[in-house]
């Protein structure tokens, strides 16, 4: 275990000692002994700025005439400011004046070098940068001037205090993004904020809760909600209506239909105690297969052949007729021997379709018709549109040309965009534009960051070229001081891990980004738990970043033998995600942490006998809901107790690992 590095106290006396040793005539020709003459006019401003305070940003030039060597030393105000200092260096000097990209990271000081020994005594290791440029006089002059501006700007920058109150619309958009990106806890927190804010009535809060439970596959919880009948009578929007119908399908009739027992399914639905009559108003298009199945059975109970014909027509048009159980389609064929009425239903409905009718229409409506934009998202009419990939470049062009107001509004569609692409779809140009709008509009909330990670994965799946890859990471990394923090360690590790498992066209850009976002975590490594820290170290090693991760050295924080019992657990765990690479990475690390745990990895899109058997045999299920189908999550929830399901916050390897270990510890505590 590494001990925490103690930073030397910076005092006026220690600063003066640094300056005296640094500019000693015997080893620095930049301003020998700080005597009058020579380069005094160029060097003295740096010294004056450094002397303005014990925690100032320090920039000091070093010159050796005999060997024609020139280095600018930059000392961060404190260890916590290392990453910010690196960003400042890049902003003011960047690729234009710095010879080597590695200079934008802290250098290792040589204690045998008298100049660097003085630096170590003043500030300790890991906070000093050594910047070198080309050997021409003009390049050295430009580097010196740029760093003088940097130091002056840093000294004059006032402190900023932020307290942002998010409007209801923004919280709703972040809630949708969190759901789409698999943020179980983030969506719960946002729902709590919306309730506390008071901007929504009880009915709308119930709608949001139902959408969330549906995403998690918690169908039984939906049907057990108090006053559910009152919610149904409020004419819920299409996504809420479908969520309730899907819950009825999975909990009441699915097993009967899967077994070919149509009459038993009909009886179960007839005796089901929920009043669902209000869920069948309006046009039966843009429906999931599960909700359509319930609608079909209600039509059969009511002998409503006209609506039944329309349902079959749209099931054919939407392409999910094959997803309906055979017992149901056989009964439909018996009641509706002719397809003529179905074709007429499609023709009749064609004139009823309202704009927008495509993803391109939707993003255009963000600026031209906000009302229809909002309606399309609320009703989820995008579900049956062609994938955004079909018009990727055109969508990106519109997104890039939006005003700030429209760009802020269009982020409301980010969750829908992620869902529309699913686990494997790719639309790199429009995903990049969505990311650009998020950065432009300061979207850095927990749900926003989960969506941002999902969008980055969309771009990575397309295999971007080197320049686009670099630009994307530079854009996100440039704002890292706005969103990188210890309490967001998992999303940061997930994002870096995604870069490792994806194809990498530019290793330098990947390393630079990883260093930017992992650097602040390394400084506060003592605040991370052991397994998160272990995974962070693994990523650091794989990318050869050279970051030093430390553990807390207080006796109260050291692990005791009893606290480590989980490592010898023999629990059986099922890990579910549609991203098989994430499961492989997480399981590899989990086997290292707890080698006796029995793991089953599943990526099913629908339920089946094999998945049912694995679920029933598992002590617990760790479930990633991002882009997962309700057919799979609902199926899993039906075959294991709810308290044995752990939902992953996000969708990356670090989040899966964290959730799995927490579940193993819970199982171990219950055994003990």
XYZ file of C-alpha atoms in Angstrom:
672
model
C 0.000 0.000 0.000
C 1.321 3.418 -0.915
C 1.375 6.107 1.744
C -0.271 9.418 1.126
C 2.201 12.008 -0.152
C 2.469 14.991 2.175
C 2.880 18.322 0.395
C 5.452 20.662 1.960
C 3.988 23.843 3.426
C 4.633 26.762 1.084
C 5.729 29.828 2.983
C 7.346 33.102 2.048
C 10.644 31.827 3.451
C 10.524 28.566 1.480
C 9.665 30.519 -1.690
C 12.647 32.812 -1.228
C 14.877 29.792 -0.682
C 13.546 28.262 -3.909
C 14.249 31.436 -5.889
C 17.733 31.770 -4.426
C 18.676 28.185 -5.265
C 16.885 28.157 -8.617
C 18.660 31.257 -9.960
C 22.052 30.497 -8.452
C 24.708 31.677 -10.917
C 26.465 28.326 -10.725
C 23.665 26.440 -12.458
C 21.215 28.920 -14.092
C 22.117 31.574 -16.635
C 18.567 32.963 -16.988
C 19.052 35.537 -14.173
C 22.279 34.675 -12.308
C 21.824 35.302 -8.576
C 18.943 37.630 -9.542
C 21.475 40.444 -9.941
C 20.910 43.587 -11.978
C 21.452 43.307 -15.720
C 21.336 40.341 -18.074
C 17.839 38.963 -18.662
C 16.362 40.716 -15.626
C 13.640 42.480 -17.629
C 12.370 39.164 -19.013
C 12.662 37.100 -15.825
C 11.691 39.510 -13.063
C 7.948 39.600 -13.970
C 7.788 35.819 -13.390
C 9.454 36.188 -10.009
C 7.180 39.073 -9.000
C 4.080 37.079 -9.849
C 5.431 34.055 -7.949
C 6.032 36.257 -4.903
C 2.463 37.558 -4.883
C 1.275 34.679 -2.705
C 2.376 31.366 -1.251
C -0.132 29.465 -3.440
C 0.415 31.358 -6.697
C 1.034 29.667 -10.029
C 4.825 29.744 -10.369
C 6.637 29.963 -13.724
C 10.448 30.079 -13.717
C 12.847 30.017 -16.698
C 16.077 28.007 -16.684
C 18.903 28.500 -19.188
C 22.304 26.841 -19.636
C 24.324 28.761 -22.228
C 27.173 26.264 -22.428
C 24.879 23.480 -23.666
C 22.215 25.746 -25.222
C 19.440 24.218 -23.058
C 16.272 26.122 -22.184
C 13.382 24.941 -19.966
C 10.398 26.715 -18.449
C 9.407 25.231 -15.076
C 5.730 25.578 -14.129
C 4.709 24.719 -10.550
C 1.011 24.175 -9.864
C -0.408 26.033 -6.836
C -1.240 22.695 -5.157
C -1.547 19.031 -5.989
C -5.287 19.470 -6.489
C -4.551 22.028 -9.231
C -2.319 19.814 -11.386
C -4.944 18.995 -14.001
C -6.172 22.602 -14.164
C -2.570 23.735 -14.632
C -2.132 21.191 -17.420
C -5.211 22.599 -19.155
C -3.887 26.149 -18.784
C -0.575 25.132 -20.337
C -2.375 23.532 -23.257
C -4.579 26.602 -23.714
C -1.770 29.171 -23.641
C 1.136 27.240 -25.171
C -0.371 24.056 -26.557
C 0.997 22.369 -29.634
C 2.223 25.681 -31.049
C 5.117 26.287 -28.683
C 5.706 23.062 -26.716
C 8.041 20.598 -28.342
C 6.728 17.393 -26.759
C 3.122 16.581 -25.786
C 4.399 14.708 -22.733
C 5.502 18.066 -21.298
C 1.852 18.803 -20.523
C 2.113 16.283 -17.682
C 4.076 16.737 -14.429
C 7.716 15.762 -14.793
C 9.796 13.627 -12.442
C 12.273 15.877 -10.629
C 15.890 14.720 -10.297
C 17.107 15.169 -6.687
C 20.718 15.145 -7.914
C 20.043 18.254 -9.986
C 20.403 21.284 -7.658
C 17.620 23.229 -9.422
C 15.163 20.354 -9.276
C 16.172 19.461 -5.736
C 15.178 22.990 -4.703
C 11.832 22.513 -6.469
C 11.206 19.224 -4.640
C 11.996 20.818 -1.280
C 9.554 23.619 -2.014
C 6.519 21.738 -3.374
C 7.217 18.000 -3.368
C 6.822 15.643 -6.363
C 4.092 15.501 -8.986
C 3.210 19.193 -9.338
C 5.945 20.589 -11.608
C 5.933 20.747 -15.402
C 9.030 21.097 -17.581
C 8.221 22.852 -20.844
C 10.653 22.822 -23.757
C 10.352 24.330 -27.201
C 12.392 24.420 -30.407
C 15.970 25.626 -30.124
C 15.502 28.897 -32.018
C 15.479 32.202 -30.176
C 12.087 33.233 -31.558
C 10.440 29.990 -30.380
C 11.843 30.470 -26.892
C 10.621 34.050 -26.858
C 7.106 33.007 -27.893
C 6.939 30.302 -25.221
C 8.119 32.796 -22.607
C 5.537 35.384 -23.657
C 2.666 32.871 -23.668
C 3.538 31.622 -20.183
C 3.834 35.172 -18.899
C 0.281 35.790 -20.107
C -0.829 32.512 -18.528
C 0.666 33.367 -15.146
C -0.778 36.876 -15.194
C -4.233 35.609 -16.168
C -4.225 32.950 -13.451
C -3.225 35.542 -10.853
C -5.968 38.003 -11.834
C -8.769 35.477 -12.258
C -11.464 36.056 -9.596
C -12.969 33.132 -7.669
C -16.266 31.890 -9.042
C -19.169 30.682 -6.960
C -21.834 28.628 -8.619
C -25.351 27.867 -7.503
C -27.507 26.699 -10.373
C -31.223 26.099 -9.924
C -32.392 23.779 -12.685
C -35.788 24.512 -14.264
C -38.381 21.749 -14.434
C -37.916 21.224 -18.182
C -34.209 20.637 -17.745
C -34.781 18.164 -14.922
C -37.274 16.276 -17.104
C -34.778 16.082 -19.967
C -32.066 14.843 -17.624
C -34.494 12.271 -16.198
C -35.159 10.902 -19.698
C -31.431 10.854 -20.468
C -30.709 8.997 -17.239
C -33.334 6.365 -18.062
C -31.998 5.887 -21.585
C -28.424 5.550 -20.336
C -29.250 3.078 -17.555
C -29.064 5.463 -14.612
C -31.227 3.709 -12.016
C -30.114 5.845 -9.067
C -29.723 9.034 -11.097
C -33.291 8.732 -12.386
C -34.555 8.130 -8.840
C -32.694 11.207 -7.578
C -34.060 13.344 -10.400
C -37.579 12.120 -9.727
C -37.099 13.175 -6.108
C -35.894 16.613 -7.220
C -38.923 17.045 -9.460
C -41.219 16.104 -6.607
C -39.486 18.478 -4.188
C -39.462 21.324 -6.713
C -43.236 21.261 -6.962
C -43.465 21.992 -10.685
C -45.449 18.834 -11.516
C -48.742 17.543 -10.170
C -49.210 14.081 -8.664
C -50.470 12.602 -11.932
C -47.423 13.654 -13.948
C -45.085 12.430 -11.208
C -46.906 9.085 -11.339
C -46.402 9.005 -15.112
C -42.647 9.484 -14.643
C -42.479 6.813 -11.964
C -44.253 4.331 -14.232
C -41.819 5.055 -17.083
C -38.907 4.438 -14.723
C -40.296 1.175 -13.336
C -41.004 -0.007 -16.879
C -37.408 0.655 -17.888
C -36.176 -1.414 -14.959
C -38.537 -4.273 -15.829
C -40.367 -3.931 -12.511
C -43.788 -4.823 -13.874
C -45.239 -6.119 -10.608
C -44.365 -2.799 -8.941
C -46.258 -0.905 -11.650
C -49.420 -2.931 -11.133
C -49.183 -2.565 -7.344
C -48.951 1.236 -7.432
C -51.648 2.850 -5.297
C -54.465 4.541 -7.226
C -53.268 3.089 -10.549
C -56.873 3.194 -11.806
C -56.897 6.959 -11.226
C -53.739 7.271 -13.318
C -55.368 5.298 -16.148
C -58.398 7.606 -16.110
C -56.136 10.643 -16.693
C -55.531 9.674 -20.359
C -51.809 8.934 -19.887
C -49.393 9.596 -22.754
C -48.523 6.702 -25.040
C -45.280 5.637 -23.255
C -47.085 5.400 -19.898
C -50.052 3.596 -21.442
C -47.722 1.069 -23.062
C -45.765 0.622 -19.830
C -48.916 -0.378 -17.954
C -50.014 -2.729 -20.730
C -46.565 -4.307 -20.903
C -46.724 -4.871 -17.149
C -50.084 -6.617 -17.537
C -48.742 -8.739 -20.372
C -45.646 -9.903 -18.462
C -47.337 -10.551 -15.120
C -50.765 -11.837 -16.173
C -50.823 -13.517 -19.582
C -47.286 -14.069 -20.928
C -46.697 -17.550 -19.512
C -50.106 -18.779 -20.672
C -49.552 -17.510 -24.227
C -46.000 -18.867 -24.360
C -47.425 -22.262 -23.439
C -50.089 -21.970 -26.157
C -52.887 -21.715 -23.577
C -55.016 -18.983 -25.131
C -58.199 -19.674 -23.142
C -56.260 -19.630 -19.864
C -54.663 -16.291 -20.843
C -58.094 -14.891 -21.677
C -59.459 -16.020 -18.323
C -56.478 -14.527 -16.444
C -56.955 -11.191 -18.181
C -60.718 -11.223 -17.526
C -60.135 -11.697 -13.819
C -57.264 -9.247 -13.572
C -58.237 -6.558 -11.066
C -56.924 -3.474 -12.930
C -59.386 -1.277 -14.778
C -57.591 -0.798 -18.106
C -60.454 0.465 -20.260
C -58.934 3.939 -20.532
C -55.760 2.535 -22.078
C -57.401 1.670 -25.393
C -58.484 5.084 -26.579
C -56.923 6.543 -29.695
C -55.089 5.136 -32.698
C -53.398 1.754 -31.997
C -50.164 2.471 -33.889
C -46.583 2.861 -32.712
C -47.091 0.223 -30.039
C -44.782 -2.386 -28.555
C -45.569 -6.022 -29.270
C -46.446 -6.652 -25.604
C -48.943 -3.776 -25.318
C -50.475 -4.714 -28.682
C -50.967 -8.265 -27.429
C -53.003 -7.053 -24.448
C -54.992 -4.742 -26.720
C -55.742 -7.667 -29.045
C -57.001 -9.813 -26.183
C -59.231 -7.027 -24.873
C -60.675 -6.644 -28.383
C -61.412 -10.373 -28.409
C -63.113 -10.128 -25.022
C -65.208 -7.211 -26.324
C -65.785 -8.815 -29.741
C -64.488 -5.578 -31.276
C -63.448 -6.878 -34.705
C -63.082 -3.412 -36.229
C -60.353 -2.384 -33.797
C -58.873 -5.868 -33.991
C -58.457 -5.448 -37.757
C -56.622 -2.176 -37.255
C -54.399 -3.735 -34.613
C -53.394 -6.538 -36.981
C -52.786 -4.015 -39.764
C -50.417 -1.954 -37.654
C -48.720 -5.049 -36.239
C -47.897 -6.000 -39.829
C -46.849 -2.461 -40.767
C -44.687 -1.990 -37.668
C -43.007 -5.331 -38.207
C -43.792 -6.939 -34.855
C -46.542 -9.305 -36.016
C -43.951 -12.098 -35.812
C -43.195 -11.141 -32.190
C -46.740 -11.874 -31.047
C -47.305 -15.329 -29.510
C -48.513 -17.973 -31.948
C -51.648 -18.638 -29.890
C -52.627 -15.006 -30.339
C -51.950 -14.732 -34.071
C -53.855 -17.973 -34.661
C -56.886 -16.567 -32.856
C -56.638 -13.342 -34.876
C -56.524 -15.328 -38.108
C -59.678 -17.188 -37.073
C -61.596 -14.017 -36.264
C -60.227 -12.023 -39.239
C -59.936 -14.389 -42.217
C -59.580 -11.522 -44.665
C -56.706 -9.030 -44.759
C -58.706 -6.526 -46.844
C -59.934 -4.613 -43.822
C -56.387 -4.471 -42.494
C -55.112 -2.882 -45.694
C -57.926 -0.358 -45.616
C -57.018 0.452 -41.990
C -53.502 1.329 -43.029
C -54.782 3.531 -45.850
C -57.260 5.269 -43.537
C -54.574 5.952 -40.946
C -52.069 7.358 -43.425
C -53.780 10.723 -43.392
C -53.825 10.759 -39.587
C -50.060 10.764 -39.120
C -48.830 14.078 -37.735
C -45.430 15.704 -38.202
C -42.660 15.161 -37.394
C -42.376 11.882 -39.241
C -38.629 11.236 -39.038
C -35.586 12.028 -36.952
C -34.613 14.768 -39.380
C -38.075 16.324 -38.957
C -37.735 16.089 -35.195
C -34.419 17.942 -34.861
C -35.660 20.592 -37.284
C -38.795 20.993 -35.177
C -36.614 21.821 -32.165
C -36.249 25.296 -33.647
C -39.194 25.613 -36.062
C -42.021 23.946 -34.146
C -41.230 23.388 -30.433
C -44.775 22.214 -29.742
C -44.672 19.285 -32.191
C -41.121 18.521 -31.048
C -42.347 18.192 -27.466
C -45.380 16.130 -28.476
C -43.295 13.670 -30.498
C -41.042 13.056 -27.497
C -43.902 12.763 -25.028
C -45.787 10.302 -27.223
C -42.601 8.506 -28.356
C -43.761 8.483 -31.963
C -40.088 8.066 -32.912
C -40.231 4.402 -31.905
C -41.377 3.293 -35.368
C -39.292 5.708 -37.428
C -36.295 4.629 -39.431
C -33.061 4.694 -37.441
C -31.291 8.070 -37.145
C -28.435 6.398 -39.002
C -30.487 6.631 -42.199
C -30.037 10.425 -42.248
C -26.960 10.785 -40.068
C -25.166 13.566 -41.946
C -28.348 15.583 -42.522
C -29.326 15.366 -38.843
C -25.818 16.432 -37.819
C -25.958 19.436 -40.157
C -29.194 20.627 -38.534
C -27.866 20.040 -35.000
C -24.706 22.008 -35.755
C -26.704 24.998 -37.002
C -29.098 25.411 -34.063
C -29.278 28.534 -31.935
C -28.386 28.150 -28.264
C -32.069 28.023 -27.295
C -32.837 25.320 -29.848
C -29.618 23.440 -29.001
C -30.654 23.422 -25.361
C -34.106 22.151 -26.351
C -32.856 19.435 -28.683
C -30.868 17.831 -25.849
C -34.280 16.721 -24.573
C -34.194 14.210 -27.442
C -30.824 12.718 -26.466
C -32.385 9.878 -24.487
C -34.737 9.018 -27.342
C -31.824 9.154 -29.797
C -29.836 6.680 -27.679
C -32.815 4.346 -27.396
C -33.521 4.552 -31.126
C -30.008 3.386 -31.979
C -30.119 0.536 -29.495
C -27.091 -1.414 -28.363
C -25.492 -1.792 -31.793
C -26.670 1.109 -33.950
C -24.343 3.879 -34.994
C -24.861 7.431 -36.222
C -21.469 9.022 -35.513
C -22.030 12.438 -37.085
C -25.288 13.199 -35.281
C -24.010 11.650 -32.024
C -20.979 13.959 -32.205
C -23.288 16.924 -32.784
C -25.455 15.935 -29.813
C -22.278 15.858 -27.704
C -21.280 19.287 -29.002
C -24.675 20.722 -28.053
C -24.431 19.187 -24.576
C -21.058 20.855 -23.999
C -22.292 24.112 -25.515
C -25.299 24.193 -23.197
C -23.474 23.084 -20.013
C -25.221 19.737 -19.679
C -23.120 18.130 -16.923
C -25.708 16.701 -14.527
C -25.513 13.008 -13.507
C -28.109 11.953 -16.088
C -26.500 14.129 -18.748
C -23.100 12.526 -18.183
C -24.563 9.037 -18.501
C -26.087 10.089 -21.825
C -22.787 11.676 -22.855
C -21.007 8.369 -22.261
C -23.648 6.530 -24.274
C -23.182 8.973 -27.164
C -19.403 8.553 -27.037
C -19.953 4.807 -27.419
C -22.149 5.470 -30.456
C -19.266 7.356 -32.069
C -16.686 4.723 -31.090
C -18.777 1.921 -32.613
C -18.433 3.631 -35.992
C -14.618 3.525 -35.910
C -13.898 7.264 -36.325
C -10.799 8.454 -38.152
C -7.873 9.852 -36.201
C -8.682 13.556 -36.586
C -12.354 13.159 -35.640
C -11.418 10.919 -32.732
C -8.916 13.467 -31.446
C -11.310 16.381 -31.840
C -14.063 14.560 -29.964
C -11.820 13.756 -26.989
C -10.317 17.233 -26.938
C -13.785 18.817 -26.906
C -14.971 16.681 -23.999
C -11.664 16.895 -22.152
C -11.568 20.687 -22.424
C -14.583 20.840 -20.103
C -13.379 18.187 -17.667
C -12.914 20.639 -14.798
C -16.691 21.154 -14.990
C -17.648 17.514 -14.455
C -14.702 15.438 -13.204
C -14.997 14.761 -9.459
C -14.540 11.887 -7.023
C -18.290 11.398 -6.667
C -18.420 10.723 -10.420
C -15.524 8.297 -10.445
C -17.500 5.421 -11.949
C -18.713 7.333 -15.017
C -15.135 8.559 -15.560
C -13.705 5.049 -15.325
C -16.488 3.724 -17.564
C -15.647 6.308 -20.208
C -11.915 5.572 -20.134
C -12.596 1.840 -20.241
C -14.793 2.347 -23.316
C -11.844 3.981 -25.048
C -9.650 1.000 -24.180
C -11.981 -1.686 -25.532
C -12.840 0.275 -28.705
C -10.595 0.597 -31.743
C -8.122 3.441 -31.210
C -6.986 5.460 -34.255
C -4.988 7.964 -32.165
C -3.265 6.668 -29.032
C -1.816 10.067 -28.127
C -5.298 11.628 -28.054
C -6.646 8.753 -25.972
C -3.796 8.990 -23.456
C -4.131 12.767 -23.194
C -7.866 12.517 -22.510
C -7.429 9.707 -19.986
C -4.752 11.699 -18.183
C -6.998 14.750 -18.026
C -9.961 12.953 -16.484
C -8.107 10.439 -14.301
C -5.616 12.968 -12.944
C -8.040 14.587 -10.463
C -9.117 11.146 -9.234
C -5.511 10.106 -8.666
C -5.005 13.158 -6.466
C -7.926 12.055 -4.304
C -7.297 8.311 -4.582
C -7.655 7.924 -0.811
C -11.360 8.704 -1.197
C -11.997 5.756 -3.549
C -12.841 2.278 -2.304
C -10.265 -0.466 -2.827
C -11.835 -2.173 -5.857
C -12.618 1.086 -7.662
C -9.051 2.154 -6.999
C -7.804 -1.210 -8.263
C -9.699 -0.812 -11.520
C -8.397 2.753 -11.881
C -4.852 1.464 -11.469
C -5.536 -1.198 -14.089
C -6.652 1.444 -16.589
C -3.613 3.577 -15.760
C -1.298 0.640 -16.392
C -3.009 -0.349 -19.644
C -2.611 3.201 -20.972
C 0.842 3.730 -19.447
C -0.196 7.065 -17.919
C 2.213 7.057 -14.991
C -0.363 8.362 -12.491
C 0.264 7.527 -8.836
C -2.839 6.228 -7.027
C -2.776 6.289 -3.232
C -4.840 4.639 -0.532
C -5.908 6.115 2.763
C -3.358 5.391 5.480
C -5.594 6.061 8.502
C -6.015 2.890 10.612
C -9.799 3.403 10.689
C -9.969 3.065 6.916
C -7.880 -0.077 6.574
C -9.716 -3.250 5.686
C -10.226 -5.746 8.517
C -10.309 -9.534 8.015
C -14.067 -9.601 8.688
C -14.673 -6.903 6.079
C -12.863 -8.978 3.479
C -15.011 -12.133 3.834
C -16.787 -11.307 0.597
C -13.599 -12.044 -1.354
C -13.968 -15.754 -0.545
C -17.675 -15.845 -1.363
C -18.967 -18.703 -3.496
C -22.121 -16.899 -4.523
C -23.659 -17.409 -7.949
C -24.069 -14.160 -9.869
C -25.760 -13.506 -13.205
C -24.472 -10.430 -15.033
C -26.822 -9.105 -17.708
C -25.974 -6.544 -20.396
C -26.317 -6.288 -24.152
C -22.675 -5.143 -24.306
C -20.671 -8.362 -24.179
C -17.323 -6.522 -24.045
C -18.389 -4.737 -20.860
C -19.422 -8.039 -19.296
C -16.102 -9.638 -20.240
C -14.044 -6.779 -18.768
C -16.082 -6.606 -15.566
C -16.093 -10.379 -15.029
C -12.326 -10.580 -15.540
C -11.724 -8.006 -12.809
C -14.418 -9.544 -10.585
C -12.758 -12.966 -10.771
C -9.548 -11.277 -9.609
C -11.333 -9.610 -6.677
C -13.472 -12.624 -5.708
C -12.087 -15.727 -7.461
C -14.639 -18.189 -6.008
C -17.736 -16.370 -7.226
C -19.586 -18.272 -9.958
C -20.467 -15.984 -12.842
C -22.960 -16.354 -15.662
C -22.900 -13.711 -18.394
C -26.049 -13.145 -20.465
C -26.946 -10.758 -23.293
C -30.392 -12.046 -24.291
C -32.804 -9.764 -26.136
C -35.833 -11.829 -25.065
C -36.637 -14.354 -22.396
C -36.396 -18.104 -22.854
C -36.029 -21.393 -20.976
C -32.250 -21.150 -20.700
C -32.312 -17.591 -19.340
C -35.104 -18.565 -16.939
C -32.999 -21.424 -15.582
C -29.933 -19.230 -15.101
C -31.976 -16.549 -13.341
C -33.596 -19.030 -10.971
C -30.226 -20.604 -10.128
C -28.542 -17.266 -9.387
C -28.176 -15.872 -5.887
C -28.426 -12.404 -7.423
C -28.712 -10.659 -10.793
C -26.692 -7.593 -11.755
C -28.600 -5.889 -14.560
C -27.589 -3.186 -17.042
C -30.757 -1.571 -18.379
C -29.241 0.755 -21.001
C -30.658 -0.215 -24.394
C -31.949 -3.460 -22.892
C -35.297 -4.660 -24.170
C -38.260 -4.729 -21.825
C -38.838 -8.311 -22.949
C -35.573 -9.336 -21.297
C -35.591 -7.131 -18.191
C -39.247 -7.867 -17.495
C -38.631 -11.580 -17.986
C -35.734 -11.568 -15.515
C -37.796 -9.647 -12.952
C -40.567 -12.256 -13.185
C -38.266 -15.110 -12.176
C -36.296 -13.763 -9.229
C -37.194 -11.765 -6.132
C -36.874 -8.010 -6.608
C -34.457 -7.634 -3.689
C -32.041 -9.979 -5.476
C -31.765 -7.705 -8.522
C -29.105 -4.988 -8.506
C -29.393 -2.303 -11.181
C -26.156 -0.904 -12.583
C -25.833 2.872 -12.556
C -24.669 3.348 -16.130
C -23.433 0.674 -18.482
C -19.632 0.497 -18.253
C -17.270 -2.072 -16.767
C -16.463 -0.032 -13.664
C -20.152 0.425 -12.827
C -20.893 -3.275 -13.360
C -17.933 -4.204 -11.163
C -18.989 -1.813 -8.386
C -22.580 -3.068 -8.411
C -21.540 -6.729 -8.501
C -19.182 -6.375 -5.545
C -21.827 -4.513 -3.546
C -24.235 -7.383 -4.217
C -21.652 -10.016 -3.195
C -21.038 -8.129 0.044
C -24.782 -8.001 0.672
C -25.083 -11.752 0.120
C -22.102 -12.395 2.402
C -23.595 -10.278 5.198
C -26.874 -12.182 4.947
C -25.030 -15.515 5.234
C -23.071 -14.341 8.271
